[in-house]
Amino acid sequence: MMRYLEDLCVGDETCFDGGYEVTEGEIIEVGMRWDPHPFHTDPEAAKGTIFGGLVASSAHIFAIWVSLGRSKIDEGKCIASVSALGFDKLQWHVPVRPGDTLRKRQIVVAVRESKSKPDLGIVSIEETVFNHADETVFTLECSFLVPKRTSSSSETARSNPVS
């Protein structure tokens, strides 16, 4: 069962275990397509850069963040979000390297009802991505629309961003 607005409280924390292993091949593939700097695309050339080796691009890390926790959807531990409203305070803290395994933690920092859409609420969360050494890799804050338990999913799906 998904978590709706009524299920959420400030301070709620969800840890998304299991993780995502980042491979050298994936770093190179994403780098070649989206961010072709040598430290993303060439292991030998990357040794001579500020990173001292191959690292994942920021776009790659963001995409991994999006995919982390999908297993929670099947377990019913995921927030029933309708639409993201925005992202703030995106920060990359330490490089992600081949062989790193990433996981994330989510903390609810604000919950409120929508002023213009009575069937929706707005939830803000802080998210942190860690590597296998428990170093913080990436952080951000995001807000998104969440249906109330009593709203109909078809009505909610057609909703526009709210105030």
JSON list of C-alpha atoms in Angstrom, two decimals:
[
{"chain": "A", "resi": 1, "resn": "MET", "atom": "CA", "xyz": [0.00, 0.00, 0.00]},
{"chain": "A", "resi": 2, "resn": "MET", "atom": "CA", "xyz": [1.35, 3.42, -0.97]},
{"chain": "A", "resi": 3, "resn": "ARG", "atom": "CA", "xyz": [1.74, 6.19, 1.63]},
{"chain": "A", "resi": 4, "resn": "TYR", "atom": "CA", "xyz": [-0.59, 9.15, 1.17]},
{"chain": "A", "resi": 5, "resn": "LEU", "atom": "CA", "xyz": [-0.58, 12.65, 2.65]},
{"chain": "A", "resi": 6, "resn": "GLU", "atom": "CA", "xyz": [-2.38, 11.49, 5.80]},
{"chain": "A", "resi": 7, "resn": "ASP", "atom": "CA", "xyz": [0.36, 8.89, 6.39]},
{"chain": "A", "resi": 8, "resn": "LEU", "atom": "CA", "xyz": [3.24, 11.38, 6.41]},
{"chain": "A", "resi": 9, "resn": "CYS", "atom": "CA", "xyz": [4.74, 13.38, 9.28]},
{"chain": "A", "resi": 10, "resn": "VAL", "atom": "CA", "xyz": [7.71, 15.70, 9.54]},
{"chain": "A", "resi": 11, "resn": "GLY", "atom": "CA", "xyz": [10.70, 13.62, 10.58]},
{"chain": "A", "resi": 12, "resn": "ASP", "atom": "CA", "xyz": [9.57, 10.40, 8.88]},
{"chain": "A", "resi": 13, "resn": "GLU", "atom": "CA", "xyz": [12.66, 8.65, 7.57]},
{"chain": "A", "resi": 14, "resn": "THR", "atom": "CA", "xyz": [12.94, 5.96, 4.92]},
{"chain": "A", "resi": 15, "resn": "CYS", "atom": "CA", "xyz": [16.19, 4.18, 4.10]},
{"chain": "A", "resi": 16, "resn": "PHE", "atom": "CA", "xyz": [16.42, 2.59, 0.70]},
{"chain": "A", "resi": 17, "resn": "ASP", "atom": "CA", "xyz": [18.74, -0.35, 1.17]},
{"chain": "A", "resi": 18, "resn": "GLY", "atom": "CA", "xyz": [20.08, -2.71, -1.45]},
{"chain": "A", "resi": 19, "resn": "GLY", "atom": "CA", "xyz": [21.96, -0.12, -3.38]},
{"chain": "A", "resi": 20, "resn": "TYR", "atom": "CA", "xyz": [23.10, 0.47, -6.90]},
{"chain": "A", "resi": 21, "resn": "GLU", "atom": "CA", "xyz": [26.57, -0.58, -8.05]},
{"chain": "A", "resi": 22, "resn": "VAL", "atom": "CA", "xyz": [28.19, 1.87, -10.43]},
{"chain": "A", "resi": 23, "resn": "THR", "atom": "CA", "xyz": [30.32, 0.24, -13.11]},
{"chain": "A", "resi": 24, "resn": "GLU", "atom": "CA", "xyz": [33.20, 1.60, -15.16]},
{"chain": "A", "resi": 25, "resn": "GLY", "atom": "CA", "xyz": [31.37, 0.75, -18.38]},
{"chain": "A", "resi": 26, "resn": "GLU", "atom": "CA", "xyz": [28.29, 2.69, -17.30]},
{"chain": "A", "resi": 27, "resn": "ILE", "atom": "CA", "xyz": [30.34, 5.74, -16.27]},
{"chain": "A", "resi": 28, "resn": "ILE", "atom": "CA", "xyz": [32.02, 5.76, -19.67]},
{"chain": "A", "resi": 29, "resn": "GLU", "atom": "CA", "xyz": [28.76, 5.18, -21.57]},
{"chain": "A", "resi": 30, "resn": "VAL", "atom": "CA", "xyz": [26.93, 8.01, -19.79]},
{"chain": "A", "resi": 31, "resn": "GLY", "atom": "CA", "xyz": [29.97, 10.27, -20.06]},
{"chain": "A", "resi": 32, "resn": "MET", "atom": "CA", "xyz": [30.36, 9.68, -23.81]},
{"chain": "A", "resi": 33, "resn": "ARG", "atom": "CA", "xyz": [26.72, 10.50, -24.43]},
{"chain": "A", "resi": 34, "resn": "TRP", "atom": "CA", "xyz": [26.03, 13.33, -21.99]},
{"chain": "A", "resi": 35, "resn": "ASP", "atom": "CA", "xyz": [29.24, 14.77, -20.46]},
{"chain": "A", "resi": 36, "resn": "PRO", "atom": "CA", "xyz": [32.34, 13.88, -22.53]},
{"chain": "A", "resi": 37, "resn": "HIS", "atom": "CA", "xyz": [35.11, 15.06, -20.20]},
{"chain": "A", "resi": 38, "resn": "PRO", "atom": "CA", "xyz": [38.14, 12.74, -19.95]},
{"chain": "A", "resi": 39, "resn": "PHE", "atom": "CA", "xyz": [37.47, 12.04, -16.25]},
{"chain": "A", "resi": 40, "resn": "HIS", "atom": "CA", "xyz": [34.10, 10.52, -17.32]},
{"chain": "A", "resi": 41, "resn": "THR", "atom": "CA", "xyz": [35.18, 8.77, -20.52]},
{"chain": "A", "resi": 42, "resn": "ASP", "atom": "CA", "xyz": [38.84, 7.68, -20.46]},
{"chain": "A", "resi": 43, "resn": "PRO", "atom": "CA", "xyz": [40.30, 5.77, -17.48]},
{"chain": "A", "resi": 44, "resn": "GLU", "atom": "CA", "xyz": [43.90, 6.50, -18.51]},
{"chain": "A", "resi": 45, "resn": "ALA", "atom": "CA", "xyz": [43.40, 10.21, -19.19]},
{"chain": "A", "resi": 46, "resn": "ALA", "atom": "CA", "xyz": [41.34, 10.49, -15.99]},
{"chain": "A", "resi": 47, "resn": "LYS", "atom": "CA", "xyz": [44.44, 9.57, -13.93]},
{"chain": "A", "resi": 48, "resn": "GLY", "atom": "CA", "xyz": [45.98, 12.93, -14.86]},
{"chain": "A", "resi": 49, "resn": "THR", "atom": "CA", "xyz": [42.95, 14.99, -13.79]},
{"chain": "A", "resi": 50, "resn": "ILE", "atom": "CA", "xyz": [42.00, 16.55, -10.47]},
{"chain": "A", "resi": 51, "resn": "PHE", "atom": "CA", "xyz": [40.04, 13.36, -9.67]},
{"chain": "A", "resi": 52, "resn": "GLY", "atom": "CA", "xyz": [42.99, 11.01, -10.22]},
{"chain": "A", "resi": 53, "resn": "GLY", "atom": "CA", "xyz": [40.72, 8.50, -11.95]},
{"chain": "A", "resi": 54, "resn": "LEU", "atom": "CA", "xyz": [37.39, 7.86, -13.61]},
{"chain": "A", "resi": 55, "resn": "VAL", "atom": "CA", "xyz": [34.33, 9.42, -11.91]},
{"chain": "A", "resi": 56, "resn": "ALA", "atom": "CA", "xyz": [30.62, 9.50, -12.68]},
{"chain": "A", "resi": 57, "resn": "SER", "atom": "CA", "xyz": [29.12, 12.73, -14.03]},
{"chain": "A", "resi": 58, "resn": "SER", "atom": "CA", "xyz": [26.67, 14.76, -11.97]},
{"chain": "A", "resi": 59, "resn": "ALA", "atom": "CA", "xyz": [23.90, 13.93, -14.47]},
{"chain": "A", "resi": 60, "resn": "HIS", "atom": "CA", "xyz": [24.67, 10.23, -14.00]},
{"chain": "A", "resi": 61, "resn": "ILE", "atom": "CA", "xyz": [24.47, 10.52, -10.20]},
{"chain": "A", "resi": 62, "resn": "PHE", "atom": "CA", "xyz": [21.17, 12.39, -10.45]},
{"chain": "A", "resi": 63, "resn": "ALA", "atom": "CA", "xyz": [19.77, 9.62, -12.70]},
{"chain": "A", "resi": 64, "resn": "ILE", "atom": "CA", "xyz": [20.90, 6.97, -10.22]},
{"chain": "A", "resi": 65, "resn": "TRP", "atom": "CA", "xyz": [19.21, 8.94, -7.41]},
{"chain": "A", "resi": 66, "resn": "VAL", "atom": "CA", "xyz": [15.97, 8.84, -9.40]},
{"chain": "A", "resi": 67, "resn": "SER", "atom": "CA", "xyz": [16.20, 5.06, -9.75]},
{"chain": "A", "resi": 68, "resn": "LEU", "atom": "CA", "xyz": [17.18, 4.30, -6.15]},
{"chain": "A", "resi": 69, "resn": "GLY", "atom": "CA", "xyz": [14.34, 3.00, -4.05]},
{"chain": "A", "resi": 70, "resn": "ARG", "atom": "CA", "xyz": [12.15, 1.68, -6.84]},
{"chain": "A", "resi": 71, "resn": "SER", "atom": "CA", "xyz": [11.86, -1.58, -4.91]},
{"chain": "A", "resi": 72, "resn": "LYS", "atom": "CA", "xyz": [10.01, 0.37, -2.19]},
{"chain": "A", "resi": 73, "resn": "ILE", "atom": "CA", "xyz": [7.16, 0.94, -4.65]},
{"chain": "A", "resi": 74, "resn": "ASP", "atom": "CA", "xyz": [6.45, -2.80, -4.71]},
{"chain": "A", "resi": 75, "resn": "GLU", "atom": "CA", "xyz": [6.77, -2.99, -0.92]},
{"chain": "A", "resi": 76, "resn": "GLY", "atom": "CA", "xyz": [4.25, -0.18, -0.44]},
{"chain": "A", "resi": 77, "resn": "LYS", "atom": "CA", "xyz": [6.76, 1.98, 1.43]},
{"chain": "A", "resi": 78, "resn": "CYS", "atom": "CA", "xyz": [6.96, 4.65, -1.24]},
{"chain": "A", "resi": 79, "resn": "ILE", "atom": "CA", "xyz": [5.19, 7.99, -1.09]},
{"chain": "A", "resi": 80, "resn": "ALA", "atom": "CA", "xyz": [2.37, 8.12, -3.68]},
{"chain": "A", "resi": 81, "resn": "SER", "atom": "CA", "xyz": [3.71, 11.17, -5.48]},
{"chain": "A", "resi": 82, "resn": "VAL", "atom": "CA", "xyz": [1.88, 12.65, -8.46]},
{"chain": "A", "resi": 83, "resn": "SER", "atom": "CA", "xyz": [4.37, 15.18, -9.76]},
{"chain": "A", "resi": 84, "resn": "ALA", "atom": "CA", "xyz": [7.65, 16.76, -8.65]},
{"chain": "A", "resi": 85, "resn": "LEU", "atom": "CA", "xyz": [7.35, 20.50, -8.06]},
{"chain": "A", "resi": 86, "resn": "GLY", "atom": "CA", "xyz": [11.03, 21.33, -7.87]},
{"chain": "A", "resi": 87, "resn": "PHE", "atom": "CA", "xyz": [14.50, 20.54, -6.61]},
{"chain": "A", "resi": 88, "resn": "ASP", "atom": "CA", "xyz": [16.65, 22.70, -4.35]},
{"chain": "A", "resi": 89, "resn": "LYS", "atom": "CA", "xyz": [20.08, 22.59, -2.79]},
{"chain": "A", "resi": 90, "resn": "LEU", "atom": "CA", "xyz": [21.52, 19.96, -5.13]},
{"chain": "A", "resi": 91, "resn": "GLN", "atom": "CA", "xyz": [25.07, 19.24, -3.99]},
{"chain": "A", "resi": 92, "resn": "TRP", "atom": "CA", "xyz": [27.63, 16.68, -5.03]},
{"chain": "A", "resi": 93, "resn": "HIS", "atom": "CA", "xyz": [30.00, 15.96, -2.14]},
{"chain": "A", "resi": 94, "resn": "VAL", "atom": "CA", "xyz": [32.47, 13.23, -3.09]},
{"chain": "A", "resi": 95, "resn": "PRO", "atom": "CA", "xyz": [33.18, 11.65, -6.49]},
{"chain": "A", "resi": 96, "resn": "VAL", "atom": "CA", "xyz": [31.45, 8.42, -7.45]},
{"chain": "A", "resi": 97, "resn": "ARG", "atom": "CA", "xyz": [33.91, 5.88, -8.82]},
{"chain": "A", "resi": 98, "resn": "PRO", "atom": "CA", "xyz": [33.63, 2.49, -10.51]},
{"chain": "A", "resi": 99, "resn": "GLY", "atom": "CA", "xyz": [32.66, -0.13, -7.95]},
{"chain": "A", "resi": 100, "resn": "ASP", "atom": "CA", "xyz": [30.89, 2.28, -5.61]},
{"chain": "A", "resi": 101, "resn": "THR", "atom": "CA", "xyz": [27.53, 1.05, -4.35]},
{"chain": "A", "resi": 102, "resn": "LEU", "atom": "CA", "xyz": [25.03, 3.82, -3.71]},
{"chain": "A", "resi": 103, "resn": "ARG", "atom": "CA", "xyz": [21.95, 3.93, -1.49]},
{"chain": "A", "resi": 104, "resn": "LYS", "atom": "CA", "xyz": [19.69, 6.73, -0.26]},
{"chain": "A", "resi": 105, "resn": "ARG", "atom": "CA", "xyz": [17.86, 8.05, 2.77]},
{"chain": "A", "resi": 106, "resn": "GLN", "atom": "CA", "xyz": [14.78, 10.25, 2.66]},
{"chain": "A", "resi": 107, "resn": "ILE", "atom": "CA", "xyz": [13.51, 12.49, 5.48]},
{"chain": "A", "resi": 108, "resn": "VAL", "atom": "CA", "xyz": [10.19, 14.35, 5.38]},
{"chain": "A", "resi": 109, "resn": "VAL", "atom": "CA", "xyz": [10.76, 18.01, 6.28]},
{"chain": "A", "resi": 110, "resn": "ALA", "atom": "CA", "xyz": [7.33, 19.53, 5.52]},
{"chain": "A", "resi": 111, "resn": "VAL", "atom": "CA", "xyz": [3.77, 18.29, 4.94]},
{"chain": "A", "resi": 112, "resn": "ARG", "atom": "CA", "xyz": [0.83, 20.53, 4.08]},
{"chain": "A", "resi": 113, "resn": "GLU", "atom": "CA", "xyz": [-2.48, 20.50, 2.30]},
{"chain": "A", "resi": 114, "resn": "SER", "atom": "CA", "xyz": [-2.75, 22.26, -1.03]},
{"chain": "A", "resi": 115, "resn": "LYS", "atom": "CA", "xyz": [-4.52, 25.59, -0.90]},
{"chain": "A", "resi": 116, "resn": "SER", "atom": "CA", "xyz": [-5.96, 25.26, -4.42]},
{"chain": "A", "resi": 117, "resn": "LYS", "atom": "CA", "xyz": [-6.47, 21.49, -4.84]},
{"chain": "A", "resi": 118, "resn": "PRO", "atom": "CA", "xyz": [-8.41, 19.92, -1.95]},
{"chain": "A", "resi": 119, "resn": "ASP", "atom": "CA", "xyz": [-7.52, 16.37, -3.03]},
{"chain": "A", "resi": 120, "resn": "LEU", "atom": "CA", "xyz": [-3.75, 16.98, -2.89]},
{"chain": "A", "resi": 121, "resn": "GLY", "atom": "CA", "xyz": [-1.01, 17.94, -0.50]},
{"chain": "A", "resi": 122, "resn": "ILE", "atom": "CA", "xyz": [2.58, 19.06, -0.85]},
{"chain": "A", "resi": 123, "resn": "VAL", "atom": "CA", "xyz": [5.43, 17.16, 0.77]},
{"chain": "A", "resi": 124, "resn": "SER", "atom": "CA", "xyz": [9.04, 18.33, 0.99]},
{"chain": "A", "resi": 125, "resn": "ILE", "atom": "CA", "xyz": [11.86, 15.91, 1.63]},
{"chain": "A", "resi": 126, "resn": "GLU", "atom": "CA", "xyz": [15.61, 15.94, 2.11]},
{"chain": "A", "resi": 127, "resn": "GLU", "atom": "CA", "xyz": [17.42, 13.14, 0.35]},
{"chain": "A", "resi": 128, "resn": "THR", "atom": "CA", "xyz": [20.96, 11.92, 0.86]},
{"chain": "A", "resi": 129, "resn": "VAL", "atom": "CA", "xyz": [22.83, 9.43, -1.31]},
{"chain": "A", "resi": 130, "resn": "PHE", "atom": "CA", "xyz": [25.66, 7.53, 0.38]},
{"chain": "A", "resi": 131, "resn": "ASN", "atom": "CA", "xyz": [28.36, 5.28, -1.01]},
{"chain": "A", "resi": 132, "resn": "HIS", "atom": "CA", "xyz": [29.37, 1.91, 0.44]},
{"chain": "A", "resi": 133, "resn": "ALA", "atom": "CA", "xyz": [31.82, 3.70, 2.80]},
{"chain": "A", "resi": 134, "resn": "ASP", "atom": "CA", "xyz": [28.90, 5.76, 4.23]},
{"chain": "A", "resi": 135, "resn": "GLU", "atom": "CA", "xyz": [30.28, 8.94, 2.68]},
{"chain": "A", "resi": 136, "resn": "THR", "atom": "CA", "xyz": [27.69, 11.47, 1.55]},
{"chain": "A", "resi": 137, "resn": "VAL", "atom": "CA", "xyz": [27.80, 11.58, -2.24]},
{"chain": "A", "resi": 138, "resn": "PHE", "atom": "CA", "xyz": [24.80, 13.72, -3.17]},
{"chain": "A", "resi": 139, "resn": "THR", "atom": "CA", "xyz": [22.10, 15.70, -1.35]},
{"chain": "A", "resi": 140, "resn": "LEU", "atom": "CA", "xyz": [19.01, 17.59, -2.42]},
{"chain": "A", "resi": 141, "resn": "GLU", "atom": "CA", "xyz": [15.66, 18.84, -1.26]},
{"chain": "A", "resi": 142, "resn": "CYS", "atom": "CA", "xyz": [12.55, 18.29, -3.33]},
{"chain": "A", "resi": 143, "resn": "SER", "atom": "CA", "xyz": [8.84, 18.97, -3.11]},
{"chain": "A", "resi": 144, "resn": "PHE", "atom": "CA", "xyz": [6.09, 17.06, -4.80]},
{"chain": "A", "resi": 145, "resn": "LEU", "atom": "CA", "xyz": [2.35, 16.63, -4.99]},
{"chain": "A", "resi": 146, "resn": "VAL", "atom": "CA", "xyz": [0.88, 13.80, -2.97]},
{"chain": "A", "resi": 147, "resn": "PRO", "atom": "CA", "xyz": [-2.74, 12.66, -3.13]},
{"chain": "A", "resi": 148, "resn": "LYS", "atom": "CA", "xyz": [-4.88, 12.46, -0.06]},
{"chain": "A", "resi": 149, "resn": "ARG", "atom": "CA", "xyz": [-6.11, 8.96, 0.67]},
{"chain": "A", "resi": 150, "resn": "THR", "atom": "CA", "xyz": [-9.66, 9.99, -0.26]},
{"chain": "A", "resi": 151, "resn": "SER", "atom": "CA", "xyz": [-8.78, 11.47, -3.69]},
{"chain": "A", "resi": 152, "resn": "SER", "atom": "CA", "xyz": [-9.44, 9.57, -6.90]},
{"chain": "A", "resi": 153, "resn": "SER", "atom": "CA", "xyz": [-6.29, 8.65, -8.82]},
{"chain": "A", "resi": 154, "resn": "SER", "atom": "CA", "xyz": [-7.77, 9.76, -12.17]},
{"chain": "A", "resi": 155, "resn": "GLU", "atom": "CA", "xyz": [-8.60, 13.20, -10.80]},
{"chain": "A", "resi": 156, "resn": "THR", "atom": "CA", "xyz": [-5.16, 13.51, -9.23]},
{"chain": "A", "resi": 157, "resn": "ALA", "atom": "CA", "xyz": [-3.35, 12.46, -12.39]},
{"chain": "A", "resi": 158, "resn": "ARG", "atom": "CA", "xyz": [-4.90, 15.38, -14.28]},
{"chain": "A", "resi": 159, "resn": "SER", "atom": "CA", "xyz": [-4.10, 17.93, -11.59]},
{"chain": "A", "resi": 160, "resn": "ASN", "atom": "CA", "xyz": [-1.89, 20.91, -12.34]},
{"chain": "A", "resi": 161, "resn": "PRO", "atom": "CA", "xyz": [0.80, 22.25, -9.99]},
{"chain": "A", "resi": 162, "resn": "VAL", "atom": "CA", "xyz": [-0.71, 23.92, -6.99]},
{"chain": "A", "resi": 163, "resn": "SER", "atom": "CA", "xyz": [-0.07, 26.83, -4.64]}
]
